PDB file of C-alpha atoms in Angstrom:
ATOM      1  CA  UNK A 824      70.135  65.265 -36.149  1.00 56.00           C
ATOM      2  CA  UNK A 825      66.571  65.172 -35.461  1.00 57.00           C
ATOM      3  CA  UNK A 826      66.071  62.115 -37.798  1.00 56.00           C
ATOM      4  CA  UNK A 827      68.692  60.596 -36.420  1.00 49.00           C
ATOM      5  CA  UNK A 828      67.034  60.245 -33.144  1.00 46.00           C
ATOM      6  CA  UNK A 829      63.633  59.472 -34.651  1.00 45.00           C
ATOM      7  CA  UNK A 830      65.182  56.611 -36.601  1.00 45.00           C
ATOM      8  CA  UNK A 831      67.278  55.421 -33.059  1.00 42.00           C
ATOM      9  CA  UNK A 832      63.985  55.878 -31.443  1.00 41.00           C
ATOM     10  CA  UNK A 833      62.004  53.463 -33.546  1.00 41.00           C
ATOM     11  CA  UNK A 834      64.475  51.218 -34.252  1.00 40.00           C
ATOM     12  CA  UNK A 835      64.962  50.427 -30.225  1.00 37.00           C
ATOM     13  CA  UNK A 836      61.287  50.738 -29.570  1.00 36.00           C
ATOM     14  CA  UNK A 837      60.779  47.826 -32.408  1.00 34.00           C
ATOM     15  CA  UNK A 838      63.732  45.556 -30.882  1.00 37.00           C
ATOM     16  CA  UNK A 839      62.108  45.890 -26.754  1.00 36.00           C
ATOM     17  CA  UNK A 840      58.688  45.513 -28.362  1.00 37.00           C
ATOM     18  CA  UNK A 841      59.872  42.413 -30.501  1.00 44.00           C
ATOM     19  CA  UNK A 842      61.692  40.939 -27.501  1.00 47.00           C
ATOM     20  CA  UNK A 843      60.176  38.216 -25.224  1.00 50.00           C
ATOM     21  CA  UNK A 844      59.913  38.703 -21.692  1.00 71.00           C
ATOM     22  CA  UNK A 845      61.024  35.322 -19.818  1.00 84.00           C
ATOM     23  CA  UNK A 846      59.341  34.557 -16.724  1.00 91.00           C
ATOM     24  CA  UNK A 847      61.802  31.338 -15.403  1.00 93.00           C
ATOM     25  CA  UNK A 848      59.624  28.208 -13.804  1.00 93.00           C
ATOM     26  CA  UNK A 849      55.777  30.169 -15.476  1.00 92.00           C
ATOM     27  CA  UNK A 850      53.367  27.041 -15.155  1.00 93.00           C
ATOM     28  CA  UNK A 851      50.749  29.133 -17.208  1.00 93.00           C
ATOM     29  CA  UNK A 852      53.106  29.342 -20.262  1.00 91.00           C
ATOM     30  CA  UNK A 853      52.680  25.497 -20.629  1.00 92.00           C
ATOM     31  CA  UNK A 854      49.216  25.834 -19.903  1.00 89.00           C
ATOM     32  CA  UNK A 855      48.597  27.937 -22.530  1.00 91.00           C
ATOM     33  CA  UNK A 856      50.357  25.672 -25.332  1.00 92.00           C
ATOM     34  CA  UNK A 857      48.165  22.857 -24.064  1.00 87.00           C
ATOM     35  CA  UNK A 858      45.140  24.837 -24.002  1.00 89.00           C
ATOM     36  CA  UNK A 859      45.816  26.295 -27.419  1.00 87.00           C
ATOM     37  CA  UNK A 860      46.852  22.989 -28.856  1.00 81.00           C
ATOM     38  CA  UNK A 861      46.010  23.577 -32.413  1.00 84.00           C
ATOM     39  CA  UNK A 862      47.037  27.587 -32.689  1.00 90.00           C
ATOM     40  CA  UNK A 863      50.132  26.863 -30.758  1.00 91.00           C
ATOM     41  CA  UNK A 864      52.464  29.592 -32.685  1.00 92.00           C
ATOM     42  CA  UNK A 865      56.473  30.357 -32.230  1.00 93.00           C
ATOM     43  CA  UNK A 866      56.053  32.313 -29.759  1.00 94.00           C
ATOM     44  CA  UNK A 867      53.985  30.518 -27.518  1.00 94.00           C
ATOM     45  CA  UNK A 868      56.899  27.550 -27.663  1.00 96.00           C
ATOM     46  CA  UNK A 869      59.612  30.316 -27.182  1.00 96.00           C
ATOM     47  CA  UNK A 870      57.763  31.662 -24.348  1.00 95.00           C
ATOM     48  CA  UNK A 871      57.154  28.223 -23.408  1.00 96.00           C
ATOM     49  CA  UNK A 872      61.192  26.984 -23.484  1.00 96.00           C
ATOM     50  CA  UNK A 873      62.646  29.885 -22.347  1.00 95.00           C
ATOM     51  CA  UNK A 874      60.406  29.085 -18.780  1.00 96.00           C
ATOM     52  CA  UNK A 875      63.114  26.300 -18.330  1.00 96.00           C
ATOM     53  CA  UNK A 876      65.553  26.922 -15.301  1.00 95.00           C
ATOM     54  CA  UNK A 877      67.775  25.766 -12.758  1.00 95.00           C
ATOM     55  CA  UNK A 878      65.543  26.822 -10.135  1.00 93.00           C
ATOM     56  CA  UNK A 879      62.235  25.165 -11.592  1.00 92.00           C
ATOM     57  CA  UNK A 880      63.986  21.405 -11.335  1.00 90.00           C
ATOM     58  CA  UNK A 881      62.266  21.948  -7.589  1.00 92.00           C
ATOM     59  CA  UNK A 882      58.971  22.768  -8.973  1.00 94.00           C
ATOM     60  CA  UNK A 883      56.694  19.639  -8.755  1.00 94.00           C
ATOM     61  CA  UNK A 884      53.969  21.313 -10.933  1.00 94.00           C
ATOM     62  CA  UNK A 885      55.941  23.202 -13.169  1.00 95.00           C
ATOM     63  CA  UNK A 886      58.083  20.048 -13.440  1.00 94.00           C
ATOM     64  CA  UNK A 887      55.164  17.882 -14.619  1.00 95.00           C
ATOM     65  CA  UNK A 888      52.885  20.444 -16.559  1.00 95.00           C
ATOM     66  CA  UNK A 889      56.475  21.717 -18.626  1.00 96.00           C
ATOM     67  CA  UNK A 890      57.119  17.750 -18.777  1.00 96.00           C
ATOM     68  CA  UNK A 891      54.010  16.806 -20.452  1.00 95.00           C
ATOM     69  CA  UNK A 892      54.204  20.124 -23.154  1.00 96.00           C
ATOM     70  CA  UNK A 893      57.563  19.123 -24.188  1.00 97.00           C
ATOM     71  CA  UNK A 894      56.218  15.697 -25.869  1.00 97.00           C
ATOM     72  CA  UNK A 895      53.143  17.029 -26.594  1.00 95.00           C
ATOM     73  CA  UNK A 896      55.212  19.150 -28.922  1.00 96.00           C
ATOM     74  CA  UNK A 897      57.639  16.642 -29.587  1.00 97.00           C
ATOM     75  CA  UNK A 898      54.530  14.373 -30.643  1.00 95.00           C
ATOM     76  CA  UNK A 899      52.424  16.761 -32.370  1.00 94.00           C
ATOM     77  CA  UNK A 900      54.615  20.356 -33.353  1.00 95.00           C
ATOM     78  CA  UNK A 901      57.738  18.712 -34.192  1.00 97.00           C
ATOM     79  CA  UNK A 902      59.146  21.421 -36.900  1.00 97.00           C
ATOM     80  CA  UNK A 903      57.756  24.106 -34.654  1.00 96.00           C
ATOM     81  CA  UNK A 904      59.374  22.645 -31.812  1.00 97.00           C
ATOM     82  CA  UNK A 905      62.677  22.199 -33.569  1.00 98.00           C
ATOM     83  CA  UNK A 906      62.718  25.996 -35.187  1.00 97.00           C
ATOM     84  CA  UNK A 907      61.922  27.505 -32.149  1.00 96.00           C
ATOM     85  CA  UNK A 908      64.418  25.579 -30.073  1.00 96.00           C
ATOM     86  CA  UNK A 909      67.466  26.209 -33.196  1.00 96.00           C
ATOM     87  CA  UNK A 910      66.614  29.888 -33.272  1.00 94.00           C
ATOM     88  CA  UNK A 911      66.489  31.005 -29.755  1.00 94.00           C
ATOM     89  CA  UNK A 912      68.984  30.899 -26.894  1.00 93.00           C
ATOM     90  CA  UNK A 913      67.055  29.283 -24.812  1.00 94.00           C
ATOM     91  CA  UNK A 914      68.974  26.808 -22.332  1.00 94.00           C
ATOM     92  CA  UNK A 915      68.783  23.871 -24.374  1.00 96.00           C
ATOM     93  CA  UNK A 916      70.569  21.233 -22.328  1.00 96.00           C
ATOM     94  CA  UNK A 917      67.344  21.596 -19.924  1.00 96.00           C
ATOM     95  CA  UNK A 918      65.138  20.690 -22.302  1.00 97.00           C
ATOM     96  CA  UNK A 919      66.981  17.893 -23.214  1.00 98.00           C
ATOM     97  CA  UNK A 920      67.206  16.779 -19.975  1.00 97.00           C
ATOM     98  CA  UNK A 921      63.580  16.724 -19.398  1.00 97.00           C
ATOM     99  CA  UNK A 922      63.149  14.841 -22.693  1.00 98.00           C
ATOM    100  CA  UNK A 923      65.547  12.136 -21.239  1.00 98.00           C
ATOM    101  CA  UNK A 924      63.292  11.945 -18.319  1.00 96.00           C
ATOM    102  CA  UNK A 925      59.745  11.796 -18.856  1.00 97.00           C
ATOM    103  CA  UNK A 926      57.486  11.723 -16.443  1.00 94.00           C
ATOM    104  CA  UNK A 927      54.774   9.933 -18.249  1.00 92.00           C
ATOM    105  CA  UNK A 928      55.680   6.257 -18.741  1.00 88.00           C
ATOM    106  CA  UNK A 929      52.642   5.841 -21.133  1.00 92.00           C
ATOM    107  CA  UNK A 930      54.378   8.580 -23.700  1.00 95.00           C
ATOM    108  CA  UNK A 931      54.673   6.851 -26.649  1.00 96.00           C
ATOM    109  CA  UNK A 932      58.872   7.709 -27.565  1.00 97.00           C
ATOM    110  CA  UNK A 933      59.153   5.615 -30.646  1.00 97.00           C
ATOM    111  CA  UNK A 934      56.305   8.429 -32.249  1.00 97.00           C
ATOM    112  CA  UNK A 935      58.112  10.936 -30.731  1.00 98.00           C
ATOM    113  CA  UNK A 936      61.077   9.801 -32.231  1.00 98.00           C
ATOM    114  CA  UNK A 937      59.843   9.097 -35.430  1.00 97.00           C
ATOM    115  CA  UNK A 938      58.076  12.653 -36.119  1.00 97.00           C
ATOM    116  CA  UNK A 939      61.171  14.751 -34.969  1.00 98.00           C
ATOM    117  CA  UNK A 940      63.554  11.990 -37.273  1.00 97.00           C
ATOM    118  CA  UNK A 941      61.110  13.292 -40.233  1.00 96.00           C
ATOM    119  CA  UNK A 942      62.476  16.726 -39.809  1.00 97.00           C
ATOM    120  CA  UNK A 943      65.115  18.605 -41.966  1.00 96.00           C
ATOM    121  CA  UNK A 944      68.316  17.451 -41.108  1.00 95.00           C
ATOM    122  CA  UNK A 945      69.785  20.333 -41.434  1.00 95.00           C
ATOM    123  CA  UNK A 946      68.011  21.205 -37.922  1.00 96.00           C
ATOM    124  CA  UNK A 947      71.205  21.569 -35.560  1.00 95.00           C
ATOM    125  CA  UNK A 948      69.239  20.268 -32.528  1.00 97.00           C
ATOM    126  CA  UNK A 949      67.266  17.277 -33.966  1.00 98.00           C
ATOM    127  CA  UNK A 950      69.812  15.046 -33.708  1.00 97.00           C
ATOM    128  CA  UNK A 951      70.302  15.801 -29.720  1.00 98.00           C
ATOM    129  CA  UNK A 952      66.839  15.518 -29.214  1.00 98.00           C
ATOM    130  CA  UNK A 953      66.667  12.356 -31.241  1.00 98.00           C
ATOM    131  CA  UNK A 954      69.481  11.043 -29.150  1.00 97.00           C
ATOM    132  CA  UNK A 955      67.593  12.504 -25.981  1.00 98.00           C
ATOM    133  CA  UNK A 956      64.362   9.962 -27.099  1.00 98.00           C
ATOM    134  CA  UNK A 957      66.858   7.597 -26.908  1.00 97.00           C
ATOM    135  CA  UNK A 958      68.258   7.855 -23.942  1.00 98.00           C
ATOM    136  CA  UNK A 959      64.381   8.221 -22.458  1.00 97.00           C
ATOM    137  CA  UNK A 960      63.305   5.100 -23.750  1.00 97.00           C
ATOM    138  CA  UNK A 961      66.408   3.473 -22.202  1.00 96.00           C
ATOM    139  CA  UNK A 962      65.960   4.422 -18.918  1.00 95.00           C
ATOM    140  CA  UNK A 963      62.413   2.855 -19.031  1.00 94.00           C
ATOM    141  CA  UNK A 964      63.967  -0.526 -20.705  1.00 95.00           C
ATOM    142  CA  UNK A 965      62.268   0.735 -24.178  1.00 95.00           C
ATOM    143  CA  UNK A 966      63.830   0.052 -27.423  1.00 93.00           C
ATOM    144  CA  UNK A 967      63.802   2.994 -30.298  1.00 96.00           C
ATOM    145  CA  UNK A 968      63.462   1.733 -33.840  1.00 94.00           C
ATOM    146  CA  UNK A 969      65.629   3.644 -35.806  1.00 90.00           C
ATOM    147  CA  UNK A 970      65.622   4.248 -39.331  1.00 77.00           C
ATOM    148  CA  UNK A 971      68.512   3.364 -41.772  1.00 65.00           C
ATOM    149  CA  UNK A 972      68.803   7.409 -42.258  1.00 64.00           C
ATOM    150  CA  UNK A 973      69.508   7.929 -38.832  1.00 63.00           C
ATOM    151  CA  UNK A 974      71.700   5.052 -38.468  1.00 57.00           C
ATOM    152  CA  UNK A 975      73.973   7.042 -40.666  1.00 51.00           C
TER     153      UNK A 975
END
């Protein structure tokens, strides 16, 4: 009985320990990634995408700094990006949203688009984020160059 409890014990001290905390609207969190550009890791971009929220769409600065990390990822940790964003449950259709918005008319989409259309794609959300690039660069009267691949 004893072990039982030690082996419960563990087992749900591991799972709390392993869990992230998510602090909604956290301007740091993107700070962080863009500080650590290089050593960016997993969980820096979970912490980083689970920040999204409702309630942050009011945030000027966390709308601008989160803004900017997205395609910074999207430009230069595309398979990070994508893994963290297929195995989390994060709220995904913000993120998307804020790639079809960007807040930087000088981002370069067509790069964007091209390193997340090199990706697996067996990634379930590169083709929504592809088709969130593409939406993007149509609001700002941009065409995407699309492969024959992703024609398909």
């Amino acid at each position: 009985m004893k072990k039982f409890f030690t082996i419960t014990f563990i087992f749900t001290s591991t799972f709390l320990v392993g869990q992230t905390s998510c602090q909604k609207c956290n301007i740091s969190i993107a700070g962080e990634i863009q500080k650590n550009k290089e050593e960016a890791t997993s969980n820096m971009v979970l912490n980083f995408l689970c920040s999204f929220d409702e309630a942050c769409k009011n945030n000027v600065e966390f709308s601008e700094i989160s803004n900017e990390t997205v395609f910074y990822l999207l430009n230069t940790k595309p398979k990070l990006f994508l893994k963290t964003l297929d195995n989390s449950s994060v709220d995904t259709e913000l993120i998307l949203e804020a790639i079809e918005n960007p807040i930087n008319d000088a981002i370069d989409l067509q790069v964007c688009y091209n390193r997340i259309a090199e990706q697996n794609k067996s990634m379930k959300h590169r083709a929504k984020v592809l088709d969130a690039l593409t939406k993007a660069a149509s609001k700002l009267n941009r065409d995407i160059k699309k492969s024959q691949e992703d024609e398909n």
